[in-house]
Coordinates of C-alpha atoms in Angstrom, one line a residue:
Chain V
M104 CA -5.5 -16.7 3.2
N105 CA -6.4 -17.6 -0.4
I106 CA -4.5 -20.8 -0.5
V107 CA -3.2 -23.1 2.3
L108 CA 0.5 -23.4 2.1
L109 CA 1.9 -26.8 3.1
D110 CA 5.4 -28.1 3.5
P111 CA 6.4 -30.8 1.0
C112 CA 6.6 -33.3 3.8
Q113 CA 2.9 -32.9 4.5
T114 CA 2.0 -33.9 1.0
E115 CA 4.0 -37.1 0.5
S116 CA 1.2 -39.6 1.0
E117 CA -2.0 -39.9 -1.1
I118 CA -4.0 -38.0 1.6
W119 CA -2.6 -34.7 2.7
S120 CA -2.9 -33.2 6.2
I121 CA -3.3 -29.6 7.4
T122 CA -2.1 -29.5 11.0
S123 CA -0.9 -25.9 11.7
K124 CA -3.0 -24.3 14.4
R125 CA -3.2 -21.0 12.5
Q126 CA -4.4 -22.6 9.3
L127 CA -6.9 -24.9 11.1
E128 CA -8.4 -21.9 13.0
H129 CA -8.8 -20.0 9.8
L130 CA -10.4 -22.9 8.0
K131 CA -12.8 -23.7 10.8
Q132 CA -13.7 -20.2 12.1
H133 CA -13.5 -18.0 8.9
I134 CA -14.3 -20.4 6.1
N135 CA -16.3 -23.0 8.1
V136 CA -14.8 -25.7 5.9
Q137 CA -16.8 -28.9 5.4
V138 CA -16.1 -32.4 4.1
G139 CA -16.6 -32.3 0.3
D140 CA -15.5 -28.7 0.0
T141 CA -12.7 -27.8 -2.4
L142 CA -9.7 -26.0 -1.1
K143 CA -6.8 -24.4 -2.9
V144 CA -3.5 -25.7 -1.6
G145 CA 0.1 -24.8 -2.4
I146 CA 3.2 -26.8 -1.7
R147 CA 6.0 -24.5 -0.5
E148 CA 8.5 -24.0 -3.3
G149 CA 6.4 -26.3 -5.5
K150 CA 3.1 -26.7 -7.3
R151 CA -0.5 -25.5 -6.5
Y152 CA -3.5 -27.8 -6.4
L153 CA -7.3 -27.8 -6.1
T154 CA -8.0 -30.3 -3.4
E155 CA -11.1 -31.8 -1.8
V156 CA -11.6 -32.0 2.0
V157 CA -12.1 -35.7 2.9
E158 CA -12.0 -35.6 6.7
L159 CA -12.3 -33.1 9.5
M160 CA -10.6 -33.9 12.7
E161 CA -9.9 -32.0 15.9
Q162 CA -6.2 -31.5 15.1
A163 CA -6.2 -31.9 11.3
V164 CA -8.0 -31.4 8.0
K165 CA -7.4 -34.2 5.5
L166 CA -7.3 -33.5 1.8
K167 CA -6.9 -35.2 -1.5
P168 CA -5.5 -33.3 -4.5
I169 CA -8.0 -33.1 -7.5
Q170 CA -6.2 -31.1 -10.1
I171 CA -3.1 -29.0 -10.6
E172 CA -3.4 -25.2 -10.8
S173 CA -1.0 -22.6 -12.1
V174 CA 1.2 -20.6 -9.7
P175 CA 1.2 -16.8 -10.4
E176 CA 4.4 -15.5 -12.1
K177 CA 6.8 -13.3 -10.1
L178 CA 7.7 -9.7 -11.1
P179 CA 11.3 -9.6 -12.3
V180 CA 12.3 -7.1 -9.7
T181 CA 14.8 -6.8 -6.8
L182 CA 13.5 -4.4 -4.2
I183 CA 16.1 -2.7 -2.1
V184 CA 14.5 -0.9 0.8
A185 CA 16.0 1.0 3.8
M186 CA 15.1 -1.0 6.9
P187 CA 11.7 0.4 8.1
R188 CA 10.2 0.8 11.5
P189 CA 9.4 -2.6 13.0
K190 CA 5.7 -1.9 12.8
V191 CA 6.0 -1.3 9.1
L192 CA 8.3 -4.3 8.4
R193 CA 5.6 -6.9 8.6
R194 CA 3.4 -5.2 6.1
L195 CA 6.2 -4.3 3.8
I196 CA 7.4 -7.9 3.5
M197 CA 3.8 -9.3 3.2
D198 CA 2.8 -6.8 0.5
S199 CA 6.0 -7.2 -1.5
V200 CA 5.6 -11.0 -1.4
T201 CA 1.9 -10.7 -2.3
L202 CA 2.7 -8.5 -5.3
G203 CA 5.3 -11.0 -6.5
V204 CA 8.7 -9.4 -5.8
E205 CA 11.5 -11.8 -6.6
K206 CA 14.1 -10.6 -4.2
I207 CA 14.0 -8.3 -1.2
I208 CA 17.1 -6.6 0.3
L209 CA 16.8 -4.8 3.7
L210 CA 19.5 -2.1 3.9
H211 CA 20.8 0.2 6.5
S212 CA 20.9 3.9 5.8
Y213 CA 21.8 7.1 7.7
R214 CA 18.2 7.9 8.7
V215 CA 17.4 4.3 9.8
D216 CA 17.3 4.2 13.6
K217 CA 19.9 1.6 14.7
S218 CA 17.4 0.1 17.1
Y219 CA 15.3 -1.1 14.2
W220 CA 17.9 -3.9 13.7
Q221 CA 17.2 -5.2 17.1
T222 CA 13.5 -5.9 16.5
P223 CA 12.4 -9.5 17.1
F224 CA 10.2 -9.1 14.0
L225 CA 13.4 -9.8 12.0
Q226 CA 13.3 -13.4 13.3
Q227 CA 9.7 -13.7 11.9
L228 CA 10.4 -12.8 8.3
D229 CA 9.5 -16.3 7.2
Q230 CA 6.0 -16.1 8.8
Y231 CA 5.4 -12.8 6.9
V232 CA 6.5 -14.4 3.7
T233 CA 4.1 -17.3 4.3
L234 CA 1.2 -14.9 4.9
G235 CA 2.1 -12.9 1.8
L236 CA 2.2 -16.1 -0.3
E237 CA -1.1 -17.4 1.1
Q238 CA -2.7 -14.0 0.3
A239 CA -1.4 -14.0 -3.3
G240 CA -1.9 -17.7 -4.0
D241 CA 1.8 -18.1 -4.6
T242 CA 4.1 -20.9 -3.4
I243 CA 7.6 -19.6 -4.1
A244 CA 9.2 -17.5 -1.4
P245 CA 11.4 -14.5 -2.5
K246 CA 15.0 -14.4 -1.5
I247 CA 15.5 -12.0 1.4
E248 CA 18.9 -10.5 2.2
I249 CA 20.0 -8.1 5.0
Y250 CA 22.9 -5.6 4.8
K251 CA 23.6 -3.6 7.9
R252 CA 26.3 -1.4 6.3
F253 CA 25.3 1.0 3.5
K254 CA 28.6 1.8 1.9
P255 CA 30.0 -1.8 1.5
F256 CA 26.7 -2.9 0.1
V257 CA 26.4 -0.1 -2.5
E258 CA 30.1 -0.3 -3.5
D259 CA 30.6 -4.1 -3.5
V260 CA 27.2 -5.8 -4.0
L261 CA 24.9 -3.4 -5.8
P262 CA 27.0 -3.1 -9.0
G263 CA 26.7 -6.8 -9.5
L264 CA 22.9 -6.5 -9.6
I265 CA 22.9 -3.9 -12.4
T266 CA 23.3 -4.6 -16.1
T267 CA 22.2 -2.8 -19.3
D268 CA 19.2 -5.1 -19.4
C269 CA 18.4 -4.7 -15.7
P270 CA 18.8 -1.1 -14.6
A271 CA 18.4 0.1 -11.0
Y272 CA 16.1 3.1 -10.1
V273 CA 16.4 5.0 -6.9
A274 CA 13.3 7.0 -6.1
H275 CA 14.4 10.6 -5.4
P276 CA 12.1 13.6 -5.2
Y277 CA 14.5 16.1 -6.8
A278 CA 15.4 13.9 -9.9
D279 CA 14.7 15.4 -13.3
M280 CA 13.9 12.0 -14.9
K281 CA 10.5 10.4 -14.1
M282 CA 10.3 6.8 -12.9
P283 CA 9.6 4.8 -16.0
F284 CA 6.4 2.8 -16.5
A285 CA 5.2 -0.3 -18.4
I286 CA 8.8 -1.6 -18.7
D287 CA 9.4 -5.0 -20.4
H288 CA 12.7 -5.9 -18.7
P289 CA 13.8 -6.8 -15.1
C290 CA 15.0 -4.1 -12.8
T291 CA 16.1 -3.2 -9.3
I292 CA 14.3 -0.4 -7.3
V293 CA 15.8 1.3 -4.3
I294 CA 13.5 2.9 -1.8
G295 CA 14.8 5.2 1.0
P296 CA 13.9 5.5 4.7
E297 CA 11.4 7.9 6.2
G298 CA 12.9 11.3 5.5
G299 CA 14.7 10.0 2.5
F300 CA 18.3 9.1 1.7
I301 CA 20.9 11.8 2.6
P302 CA 22.6 13.5 -0.4
Y303 CA 25.8 11.5 0.2
E304 CA 23.8 8.2 -0.1
V305 CA 22.0 9.3 -3.2
D306 CA 25.3 10.3 -4.8
L307 CA 26.9 7.0 -3.9
L308 CA 23.9 5.1 -5.3
I309 CA 24.2 7.1 -8.6
K310 CA 28.0 6.6 -8.7
N311 CA 27.5 2.9 -8.4
G312 CA 25.0 2.6 -11.3
C313 CA 21.6 3.7 -10.1
Q314 CA 19.4 6.1 -12.0
A315 CA 17.7 8.7 -9.8
V316 CA 14.1 9.0 -10.8
S317 CA 11.2 11.1 -9.5
L318 CA 7.7 10.0 -8.6
G319 CA 6.2 13.5 -8.7
N320 CA 5.8 16.0 -5.9
R321 CA 3.8 14.0 -3.4
I322 CA 5.7 12.5 -0.6
I323 CA 4.5 8.9 -0.1
R324 CA 5.2 6.6 2.8
T325 CA 7.6 3.6 2.2
E326 CA 4.9 1.0 2.6
T327 CA 2.6 2.8 0.2
V328 CA 5.2 3.7 -2.4
I329 CA 6.1 0.0 -3.0
P330 CA 2.8 -1.1 -4.5
Y331 CA 2.5 2.3 -6.2
V332 CA 5.9 1.9 -8.0
L333 CA 5.3 -1.8 -8.8
G334 CA 1.9 -1.0 -10.4
R335 CA 3.6 1.7 -12.4
L336 CA 6.7 -0.2 -13.5
F337 CA 5.0 -3.4 -14.4
S338 CA 1.7 -2.0 -15.8
A339 CA 2.3 -3.8 -19.1
C340 CA 2.4 -7.2 -17.4
Chain I
M84 CA 4.2 15.2 8.5
N85 CA 5.9 16.9 5.5
I86 CA 3.9 20.1 5.8
V87 CA 2.0 21.6 8.8
L88 CA -1.6 22.1 7.8
L89 CA -3.3 25.2 9.3
D90 CA -6.9 26.4 9.3
P91 CA -7.3 29.7 7.4
C92 CA -8.3 31.4 10.6
Q93 CA -4.7 30.7 12.0
T94 CA -3.1 32.6 9.1
E95 CA -5.1 35.8 9.1
S96 CA -2.5 38.1 10.7
E97 CA 1.1 38.7 9.6
I98 CA 2.5 36.2 12.0
W99 CA 0.9 32.7 12.0
S100 CA 0.5 30.4 15.0
I101 CA 0.8 26.6 15.2
T102 CA -1.2 25.6 18.3
S103 CA -2.4 22.1 17.8
K104 CA -0.9 19.7 20.4
R105 CA -0.2 17.0 17.8
Q106 CA 1.6 19.4 15.5
L107 CA 3.6 21.0 18.3
E108 CA 4.7 17.6 19.6
H109 CA 5.9 16.5 16.2
L110 CA 7.8 19.8 15.6
K111 CA 9.5 19.7 19.0
Q112 CA 10.1 16.0 19.5
H113 CA 10.8 14.8 15.9
I114 CA 12.1 17.8 14.1
N115 CA 13.5 19.7 17.0
V116 CA 12.5 22.9 15.3
Q117 CA 14.4 26.1 16.1
V118 CA 13.9 29.9 15.6
G119 CA 15.2 30.7 12.1
D120 CA 14.3 27.3 10.6
T121 CA 12.2 27.1 7.6
L122 CA 9.0 25.1 7.7
K123 CA 6.5 24.1 4.9
V124 CA 3.0 25.1 5.8
G125 CA -0.3 24.6 4.0
I126 CA -3.5 26.4 4.5
R127 CA -6.5 24.0 4.5
E128 CA -8.3 24.3 1.1
G129 CA -5.8 27.0 0.2
K130 CA -2.2 27.7 -0.7
R131 CA 1.1 26.3 0.5
Y132 CA 4.0 28.4 1.8
L133 CA 7.6 28.2 2.9
T134 CA 7.7 29.9 6.3
E135 CA 10.3 30.9 8.8
V136 CA 10.0 30.1 12.5
V137 CA 10.1 33.4 14.4
E138 CA 9.3 32.4 18.0
L139 CA 9.0 29.2 20.0
M140 CA 6.6 29.2 22.9
E141 CA 5.3 26.5 25.3
Q142 CA 1.8 26.4 23.6
A143 CA 2.7 27.8 20.1
V144 CA 5.2 28.1 17.3
K145 CA 5.0 31.4 15.5
L146 CA 5.8 31.7 11.8
K147 CA 6.0 34.2 9.1
P148 CA 5.4 33.2 5.4
I149 CA 8.5 33.7 3.1
Q150 CA 7.3 32.4 -0.3
I151 CA 4.5 30.6 -1.9
E152 CA 5.0 27.0 -3.0
S153 CA 2.9 24.9 -5.4
V154 CA 0.3 22.4 -4.2
P155 CA 0.6 19.0 -5.8
E156 CA -2.1 18.2 -8.4
K157 CA -4.8 15.6 -7.6
L158 CA -5.3 12.5 -9.6
P159 CA -8.6 12.8 -11.6
V160 CA -10.1 9.7 -10.0
T161 CA -13.1 8.7 -7.9
L162 CA -12.4 5.7 -5.7
I163 CA -15.4 3.6 -4.8
V164 CA -14.4 1.1 -2.2
A165 CA -16.4 -1.5 -0.2
M166 CA -16.2 -0.4 3.5
P167 CA -13.1 -2.1 4.9
R168 CA -12.5 -3.5 8.4
P169 CA -12.1 -0.6 10.9
K170 CA -8.4 -1.3 11.3
V171 CA -7.9 -0.9 7.6
L172 CA -10.1 2.2 7.2
R173 CA -7.6 4.7 8.6
R174 CA -4.7 3.5 6.3
L175 CA -7.0 3.3 3.3
I176 CA -8.2 6.9 3.7
M177 CA -4.7 8.2 4.6
D178 CA -3.1 6.5 1.6
S179 CA -5.8 7.5 -0.8
V180 CA -5.4 11.1 0.3
T181 CA -1.6 11.0 0.1
L182 CA -1.8 9.6 -3.4
G183 CA -4.1 12.5 -4.5
V184 CA -7.5 10.8 -5.0
E185 CA -10.1 13.5 -5.7
K186 CA -13.1 11.8 -4.3
I187 CA -13.6 8.7 -2.1
I188 CA -16.9 6.8 -1.7
L189 CA -17.3 4.1 1.0
L190 CA -19.9 1.6 -0.1
H191 CA -21.7 -1.3 1.6
S192 CA -21.5 -4.7 -0.1
Y193 CA -22.7 -8.2 0.7
R194 CA -19.4 -9.3 2.2
V195 CA -19.0 -6.1 4.3
D196 CA -19.8 -7.0 7.9
K197 CA -22.6 -4.8 9.1
S198 CA -20.7 -4.0 12.3
Y199 CA -18.0 -2.1 10.3
W200 CA -20.5 0.7 9.9
Q201 CA -20.6 1.1 13.7
T202 CA -16.9 1.9 14.1
P203 CA -16.1 5.1 15.9
F204 CA -13.3 5.5 13.3
L205 CA -15.9 6.7 10.8
Q206 CA -16.2 9.9 13.0
Q207 CA -12.5 10.5 12.6
L208 CA -12.3 10.5 8.8
D209 CA -11.3 14.2 8.9
Q210 CA -8.3 13.4 11.1
Y211 CA -7.1 10.7 8.6
V212 CA -7.6 13.2 5.8
T213 CA -5.4 15.7 7.6
L214 CA -2.7 13.1 8.2
G215 CA -2.8 12.1 4.5
L216 CA -2.6 15.7 3.3
E217 CA 0.3 16.5 5.7
Q218 CA 2.2 13.4 4.4
A219 CA 1.7 14.3 0.8
G220 CA 2.3 18.1 1.1
D221 CA -1.2 18.7 -0.1
T222 CA -3.8 21.2 1.2
I223 CA -7.1 20.2 -0.5
A224 CA -9.2 17.5 1.1
P225 CA -11.0 15.0 -1.2
K226 CA -14.7 14.7 -1.0
I227 CA -15.8 11.6 1.0
E228 CA -19.2 10.1 0.7
I229 CA -20.8 7.2 2.4
Y230 CA -23.5 4.9 0.9
K231 CA -24.8 2.2 3.2
R232 CA -27.0 0.5 0.6
F233 CA -25.4 -1.1 -2.5
K234 CA -28.3 -1.4 -4.9
P235 CA -29.6 2.2 -4.7
F236 CA -26.1 3.6 -5.0
V237 CA -25.2 1.5 -8.1
E238 CA -28.5 2.1 -9.8
D239 CA -29.2 5.7 -8.9
V240 CA -25.8 7.4 -8.2
L241 CA -23.1 5.5 -10.0
P242 CA -24.4 6.1 -13.6
G243 CA -24.1 9.8 -13.0
L244 CA -20.4 9.4 -12.4
I245 CA -19.7 7.6 -15.7
T246 CA -19.3 9.2 -19.1
T247 CA -17.5 8.3 -22.3
D248 CA -14.6 10.4 -21.2
C249 CA -14.7 9.1 -17.6
P250 CA -15.2 5.4 -17.5
A251 CA -15.5 3.2 -14.4
Y252 CA -13.5 0.1 -13.9
V253 CA -14.3 -2.6 -11.4
A254 CA -11.4 -4.9 -10.4
H255 CA -12.6 -8.4 -11.0
P256 CA -10.3 -11.5 -11.0
Y257 CA -12.2 -13.3 -13.7
A258 CA -12.5 -10.5 -16.2
D259 CA -10.9 -11.0 -19.7
M260 CA -9.9 -7.4 -20.2
K261 CA -6.9 -6.1 -18.3
M262 CA -7.0 -3.0 -16.1
P263 CA -5.8 -0.2 -18.4
F264 CA -2.6 1.7 -17.7
A265 CA -1.1 5.1 -18.4
I266 CA -4.5 6.6 -19.1
D267 CA -4.9 10.3 -20.0
H268 CA -8.5 10.8 -18.8
P269 CA -10.3 10.8 -15.5
C270 CA -11.9 7.6 -14.3
T271 CA -13.8 5.9 -11.5
I272 CA -12.4 2.7 -9.9
V273 CA -14.5 0.3 -7.9
I274 CA -12.7 -2.0 -5.4
G275 CA -14.6 -4.8 -3.6
P276 CA -14.4 -6.1 -0.1
E277 CA -12.2 -8.9 1.3
G278 CA -13.5 -12.0 -0.5
G279 CA -14.6 -9.8 -3.4
F280 CA -18.0 -8.7 -4.7
I281 CA -20.6 -11.5 -5.1
P282 CA -21.6 -12.3 -8.7
Y283 CA -24.9 -10.4 -8.3
E284 CA -23.0 -7.2 -7.4
V285 CA -20.5 -7.5 -10.2
D286 CA -23.4 -8.0 -12.7
L287 CA -25.2 -5.0 -11.3
L288 CA -22.0 -2.9 -11.6
I289 CA -21.6 -3.9 -15.2
K290 CA -25.3 -3.4 -16.0
N291 CA -24.9 0.2 -14.7
G292 CA -21.9 1.1 -16.8
C293 CA -18.8 -0.4 -15.2
Q294 CA -16.1 -2.3 -17.1
A295 CA -14.9 -5.4 -15.4
V296 CA -11.1 -5.6 -15.6
S297 CA -8.5 -8.0 -14.2
L298 CA -5.3 -7.2 -12.3
G299 CA -3.7 -10.6 -13.0
N300 CA -3.9 -13.8 -10.9
R301 CA -2.5 -12.6 -7.6
I302 CA -5.1 -11.8 -5.0
I303 CA -4.1 -8.4 -3.4
R304 CA -5.5 -6.9 -0.2
T305 CA -7.8 -3.8 -0.5
E306 CA -5.3 -1.5 1.2
T307 CA -2.5 -2.7 -1.1
V308 CA -4.4 -2.8 -4.3
I309 CA -5.3 0.9 -4.1
P310 CA -1.8 2.3 -4.5
Y311 CA -1.0 -0.5 -7.0
V312 CA -3.9 0.4 -9.2
L313 CA -3.3 4.2 -9.0
G314 CA 0.3 3.7 -9.9
R315 CA -0.8 1.6 -12.9
L316 CA -3.6 3.8 -14.2
F317 CA -1.8 7.2 -13.8
S318 CA 1.7 6.1 -14.8
A319 CA 1.8 8.7 -17.6
C320 CA 1.3 11.5 -15.1

């Protein structure tokens, strides 16, 4: 937690209050916060401030804002990813948010086990987003969308995300073209499930405007390939 | 598991045997391997082959090699990383191996909890390396070294790793220079612990030949920053 994220309603008066149990525990146990300390605070969907701790209570930490700070910029990228195993979902969302992905789409695919869609973790996406924002020092949540049917998404929704200035790349081990790097334009990236997209799916993605690109001959897990690809694509940022 | 890694002694006769319980379980439960199937097999520290399954037994799968395959190249990088929490260690080693890091150095630092060095996971590094190689389709283990004292390492060992053609970069949020990208030479990267290196440590690293470079104003977790930085540095590969 590198900033404390507050709801706008917690910052309406002159003195702000941190009251969430998770945040209080972190501040008291890990940071051992004291009156007079400065603390970085973000307002959800709003600005970021340096604040000063003015009072420590059992159920609250009271703050006053000192100065405004800049919120890190997002990466202009939509990440479309085949729904991962529940254990991986939390990390994947947190990391994508931390790295500044603007929009995340969770998609069904042939090799996605249907049981994955039943995971209670899907109800907790907002918590993972909060953790990712607090890690990065960001305040703006990405949009997250869920499509449980592959074909209708690829045929009806995906083409609307692709333009000449905003291409879509699907990572595919047998593609001739390499994944680009140091790009200076927005893009969409499509990452398959464990075991990869099946040929029918790759063909449908290409038919609907995606460019198949290779990342070399190492096979990288979904949760690892996401930071790897983002570092590569946006290396000029 | 994208290849099955065997010890050289398992591949000395004409017919090879997979006998490890973990590998057999994976092949039978996840892949449902059958006689006549092809299987990618790597020989530890050696070559990689496409093989054919010739016999399925209770305690073994028997194979014969069909043709040689290429082993993915390593990234010419030494990764020096502050010893992470035990929970993170496994993933960090696996991912670094999967991505092709040539050499990994685990280093003590002021903000590394001394208890981390007591973790039994440190005895299991070789298992994590195997998992990383099997994920990537690689056969060559990276060198792993451990230094439990920061100052002697930085003053006596680190300078020997740095040359004009092989610079060292320490990721530091307040550096003016940006982390380079698309490099065409080997390098060493130094990644701090949760909370970062303390100023004394950063100064000592710089004094001993490291360049402090920034990755922008998002704060990224150790295990996420490694693939992110590797994707950025070696984007021209």
